[in-house]
XYZ file of C-alpha atoms in Angstrom:
337
model
C 130.764 54.905 42.284
C 132.627 54.414 39.019
C 133.368 58.133 38.685
C 134.467 58.506 42.288
C 136.776 55.506 42.097
C 138.275 56.742 38.830
C 138.951 60.203 40.244
C 140.505 58.669 43.372
C 142.812 56.395 41.369
C 143.945 59.291 39.166
C 144.891 61.339 42.230
C 146.770 58.388 43.750
C 148.549 57.690 40.461
C 149.746 61.282 40.223
C 150.999 61.048 43.803
C 153.451 58.369 42.725
C 152.464 54.916 44.100
C 153.267 52.234 41.551
C 150.214 50.150 42.434
C 147.667 52.739 41.288
C 147.694 51.790 37.572
C 147.549 48.114 38.522
C 144.429 48.794 40.603
C 142.900 50.472 37.570
C 143.841 47.507 35.379
C 142.229 45.097 37.835
C 139.028 47.171 37.973
C 138.767 47.339 34.195
C 139.494 43.636 33.764
C 136.868 42.553 36.293
C 134.229 44.943 34.907
C 134.839 43.910 31.305
C 134.815 40.213 32.190
C 131.523 40.544 34.059
C 129.987 42.523 31.197
C 130.970 39.777 28.760
C 129.417 37.147 31.049
C 126.136 39.070 31.163
C 126.087 39.716 27.417
C 126.699 36.067 26.586
C 123.781 34.977 28.758
C 121.428 36.448 26.142
C 123.390 36.568 22.862
C 120.250 37.421 20.882
C 119.803 40.673 22.823
C 122.639 43.094 21.961
C 125.088 40.214 21.728
C 127.287 42.319 19.429
C 128.421 44.251 22.522
C 130.937 41.522 23.354
C 133.403 42.749 20.754
C 133.451 46.507 21.473
C 133.591 45.781 25.207
C 136.563 43.442 24.768
C 138.396 45.706 22.321
C 138.012 48.867 24.384
C 138.779 46.941 27.565
C 142.000 45.484 26.161
C 143.068 48.912 24.902
C 142.391 50.400 28.342
C 144.460 47.709 30.071
C 147.434 48.271 27.721
C 147.268 52.050 28.091
C 147.039 51.847 31.880
C 150.105 49.621 32.010
C 152.041 51.950 29.700
C 150.973 54.997 31.722
C 153.214 53.775 34.544
C 156.187 54.797 32.402
C 154.662 57.488 30.221
C 152.636 59.882 32.296
C 151.289 61.609 29.205
C 149.170 58.569 28.437
C 147.210 58.826 31.676
C 144.361 60.921 30.274
C 143.891 58.619 27.276
C 144.158 55.540 29.486
C 141.547 56.825 31.917
C 139.204 57.703 29.036
C 139.536 54.222 27.597
C 139.017 52.652 31.021
C 135.818 54.593 31.644
C 134.558 53.814 28.134
C 135.213 50.093 28.577
C 133.201 50.047 31.789
C 130.294 52.053 30.368
C 129.959 50.610 26.845
C 127.661 47.743 27.856
C 125.462 49.490 30.455
C 125.245 52.527 28.175
C 123.954 50.429 25.296
C 121.522 48.676 27.642
C 120.252 52.019 28.930
C 119.375 53.319 25.458
C 117.725 49.987 24.655
C 114.936 50.538 27.192
C 111.722 50.005 25.183
C 109.781 52.993 26.473
C 106.885 52.392 24.101
C 106.075 49.052 25.723
C 107.260 49.373 29.305
C 103.927 50.213 30.921
C 103.881 53.693 29.473
C 107.375 54.367 30.740
C 106.255 54.106 34.343
C 108.277 50.923 34.793
C 111.217 51.187 32.388
C 113.378 48.078 32.296
C 116.261 46.957 30.136
C 116.726 43.371 29.123
C 115.483 40.673 26.795
C 111.721 40.583 26.345
C 109.974 38.081 28.594
C 106.290 38.664 29.364
C 105.573 41.192 26.642
C 106.634 44.259 28.661
C 109.826 45.121 26.747
C 112.199 44.486 29.641
C 113.136 41.503 31.726
C 112.599 42.961 35.158
C 113.470 39.625 36.711
C 110.299 37.967 35.460
C 110.515 34.422 34.109
C 110.401 33.528 30.467
C 107.228 32.411 28.823
C 106.551 28.718 29.089
C 105.451 26.558 26.229
C 101.783 27.221 26.830
C 100.904 28.968 23.625
C 102.448 32.333 24.476
C 100.659 32.785 27.756
C 102.181 33.695 31.087
C 104.657 31.275 32.654
C 103.501 28.397 34.748
C 105.372 29.602 37.821
C 106.217 32.943 39.375
C 109.807 34.034 40.097
C 111.713 32.379 42.905
C 110.869 34.011 46.200
C 107.403 35.176 45.150
C 104.588 34.179 47.494
C 102.727 31.109 46.331
C 99.427 31.713 48.072
C 98.308 34.954 46.470
C 94.844 34.455 44.951
C 94.353 35.456 41.381
C 98.034 35.360 40.404
C 98.827 33.053 37.498
C 101.045 30.208 38.551
C 100.290 30.398 42.272
C 101.057 26.976 43.763
C 101.952 25.796 40.269
C 98.494 26.472 38.923
C 96.056 29.311 38.499
C 94.471 28.448 41.875
C 91.137 29.528 40.467
C 87.888 27.714 40.253
C 86.777 29.659 37.207
C 88.920 30.133 34.146
C 89.245 33.741 32.993
C 87.277 34.593 29.934
C 89.041 34.931 26.619
C 90.978 38.158 26.529
C 90.327 38.848 30.184
C 92.336 39.217 33.348
C 92.563 36.279 35.763
C 89.782 35.982 38.286
C 90.676 37.317 41.681
C 91.875 40.671 40.329
C 90.290 43.836 41.755
C 86.880 44.764 40.367
C 87.055 47.032 37.365
C 90.427 45.861 36.124
C 90.782 46.010 32.350
C 89.876 43.031 30.222
C 92.285 43.548 27.355
C 96.005 43.828 27.173
C 99.158 43.833 25.187
C 100.249 40.865 23.216
C 102.091 38.519 25.519
C 100.388 39.548 28.765
C 97.185 38.272 30.341
C 94.272 39.472 28.312
C 96.588 40.301 25.442
C 95.288 41.643 22.197
C 96.317 44.381 19.855
C 93.057 46.226 20.224
C 92.136 45.706 23.853
C 92.158 48.346 26.538
C 94.203 49.449 28.294
C 97.348 48.110 26.612
C 96.165 48.513 23.043
C 97.135 51.171 20.507
C 97.403 54.073 22.991
C 97.197 54.950 26.655
C 99.111 53.337 29.496
C 100.707 50.512 27.562
C 102.255 52.627 24.813
C 103.205 55.802 26.664
C 100.984 57.740 24.259
C 97.783 59.637 24.915
C 94.464 58.308 23.723
C 92.210 60.524 21.647
C 90.080 61.310 24.716
C 93.119 62.113 26.830
C 94.358 64.623 24.274
C 90.939 66.255 24.098
C 90.687 66.441 27.900
C 94.140 67.957 28.322
C 93.558 70.448 25.510
C 90.276 71.494 27.113
C 91.916 71.927 30.524
C 94.787 73.994 29.111
C 92.481 76.227 27.055
C 90.028 76.875 29.892
C 92.615 77.337 32.653
C 95.687 78.772 30.894
C 97.006 80.413 34.072
C 96.755 77.295 36.254
C 100.166 76.006 37.330
C 98.892 72.407 37.306
C 96.955 71.828 34.117
C 95.460 68.524 35.190
C 95.454 66.203 38.216
C 94.685 62.529 37.607
C 93.205 60.033 40.027
C 94.584 56.503 40.085
C 98.205 57.083 40.981
C 101.334 57.454 38.911
C 100.373 54.858 36.289
C 97.255 56.761 35.294
C 99.187 60.004 34.794
C 102.243 58.531 33.086
C 101.050 58.952 29.501
C 100.203 62.624 30.113
C 103.655 63.245 31.582
C 105.525 61.371 28.859
C 103.607 62.650 25.853
C 103.283 66.352 26.681
C 105.168 69.258 28.197
C 102.219 70.304 30.356
C 102.298 70.016 34.145
C 100.137 66.985 34.975
C 100.237 65.203 38.331
C 99.157 61.745 39.398
C 97.406 61.771 42.757
C 98.110 59.165 45.410
C 101.664 58.179 44.565
C 102.414 54.887 42.860
C 99.573 52.881 44.420
C 97.007 55.693 44.768
C 97.098 55.251 48.556
C 99.499 58.068 49.535
C 98.288 61.316 51.055
C 99.701 63.255 48.131
C 98.122 65.592 47.525
C 96.070 65.816 50.676
C 92.541 67.163 50.652
C 93.826 70.350 52.282
C 96.352 70.725 49.469
C 93.621 70.266 46.864
C 91.536 72.920 48.597
C 94.458 75.342 48.578
C 95.281 74.681 44.929
C 91.665 75.119 43.858
C 91.229 78.303 45.906
C 94.408 79.894 44.560
C 93.733 78.865 40.969
C 96.814 76.644 40.763
C 94.600 73.693 39.831
C 91.188 73.700 38.217
C 90.645 70.401 36.430
C 90.835 66.851 37.791
C 90.386 63.659 35.851
C 88.591 61.462 38.344
C 86.223 58.581 38.830
C 82.497 58.610 38.216
C 81.919 57.155 41.682
C 83.432 57.647 45.103
C 86.070 55.267 46.390
C 89.369 56.705 45.254
C 88.985 56.448 41.517
C 91.011 53.251 41.297
C 88.894 50.114 41.054
C 89.521 47.690 43.858
C 90.823 50.316 46.296
C 88.647 52.222 48.718
C 89.030 53.925 52.041
C 91.878 56.024 53.344
C 93.368 58.986 51.528
C 92.145 57.891 48.104
C 88.526 57.912 49.227
C 88.995 61.242 50.996
C 90.221 62.826 47.776
C 87.466 61.222 45.744
C 84.789 62.396 48.196
C 86.150 65.931 48.133
C 86.137 65.962 44.335
C 82.548 64.688 44.224
C 81.378 67.287 46.762
C 83.279 70.316 45.511
C 83.782 69.888 41.764
C 81.422 69.803 38.798
C 81.444 67.171 36.088
C 82.346 68.496 32.660
C 80.042 67.016 30.013
C 81.870 64.887 27.473
C 80.291 66.954 24.721
C 82.240 69.985 25.967
C 85.559 68.493 24.903
C 84.305 66.020 22.294
C 84.915 62.920 24.357
C 83.638 59.429 23.739
C 82.292 56.737 26.024
C 84.687 55.586 28.797
C 84.247 52.060 27.443
C 85.464 53.002 24.001
C 87.882 50.776 22.164
C 90.881 52.938 23.026
C 90.425 52.510 26.748
C 88.486 55.668 27.499
C 89.940 58.693 29.225
C 92.615 56.925 31.202
C 91.856 53.294 30.592
C 93.669 51.710 33.542
C 92.812 52.042 37.234
C 92.173 55.760 36.863
C 89.309 58.149 36.347
C 87.276 58.709 33.219
C 85.346 61.845 34.177
C 86.680 65.394 33.919
C 85.846 67.608 36.906
C 85.942 71.401 37.085
C 87.047 72.398 40.568
C 86.964 76.160 40.162
C 85.773 77.924 43.344
C 82.162 79.015 43.287
């Protein structure tokens, strides 16, 4: 939108109307003013941006006004105008904390709130010893069981155990987390040291991927991962290999379908799948539908690879196991018989 408007104003300016530079001045002034308002809301987070935004914005305004009389200044004026509009959002964009934003699967920019590097519209922590806030954001449903702050309280009869997730979460959810989130702790799975929370592969994940690449070097897809996009994010971020997450974001999409898996396995495009040890879609708490169809097909048509083959450790290891969060922990070989 910014680029299209800029190009349109330049064409109009060159056509001769005297109002074109003034329209550019107004656009720059409004954009710079709004950027300053946003920056000053959180002066501790990139608050220094106020000064470069104001300086470049003022220079752009002066140059645009002068370009009405000196056409040679138009290029410089337009460059300054674009820079003034993009200084703040550009700095915010490069400030995205990829190492803490759920493995990069949910990148957000903004002051830290709940321990996930970006604001994302979530409320600030309340004065409850660093735990989650007492209330959810405005507009969130207040009758969802298991969510902290529902109806102003935990709405739970049993308090979660120390370091654990709130009761009411799906079975099999992790019991450890990053500092500042429920179940926080620097060593807990899955948000500890490596895996989903850091955007880095765990030791087991690296061993599994290395095994898959070495034993199926000609496969187009080196590894498919049950549990949706979150379970595959660390593989995608930390390596250059082709790794796919099955089931879309929530693990419930028909992508890939069972027919697609059959075709990939038959053609040799895919050989290894990181799946669940039991049927039911690989993601704890979800069963039925496409996820269960894929999981059933994997169980019926693929062979478990012993952990000793790739030097793996127990799925309950301190680093979160193979995937650590709502995904599989067993490597399957789906080569055709």
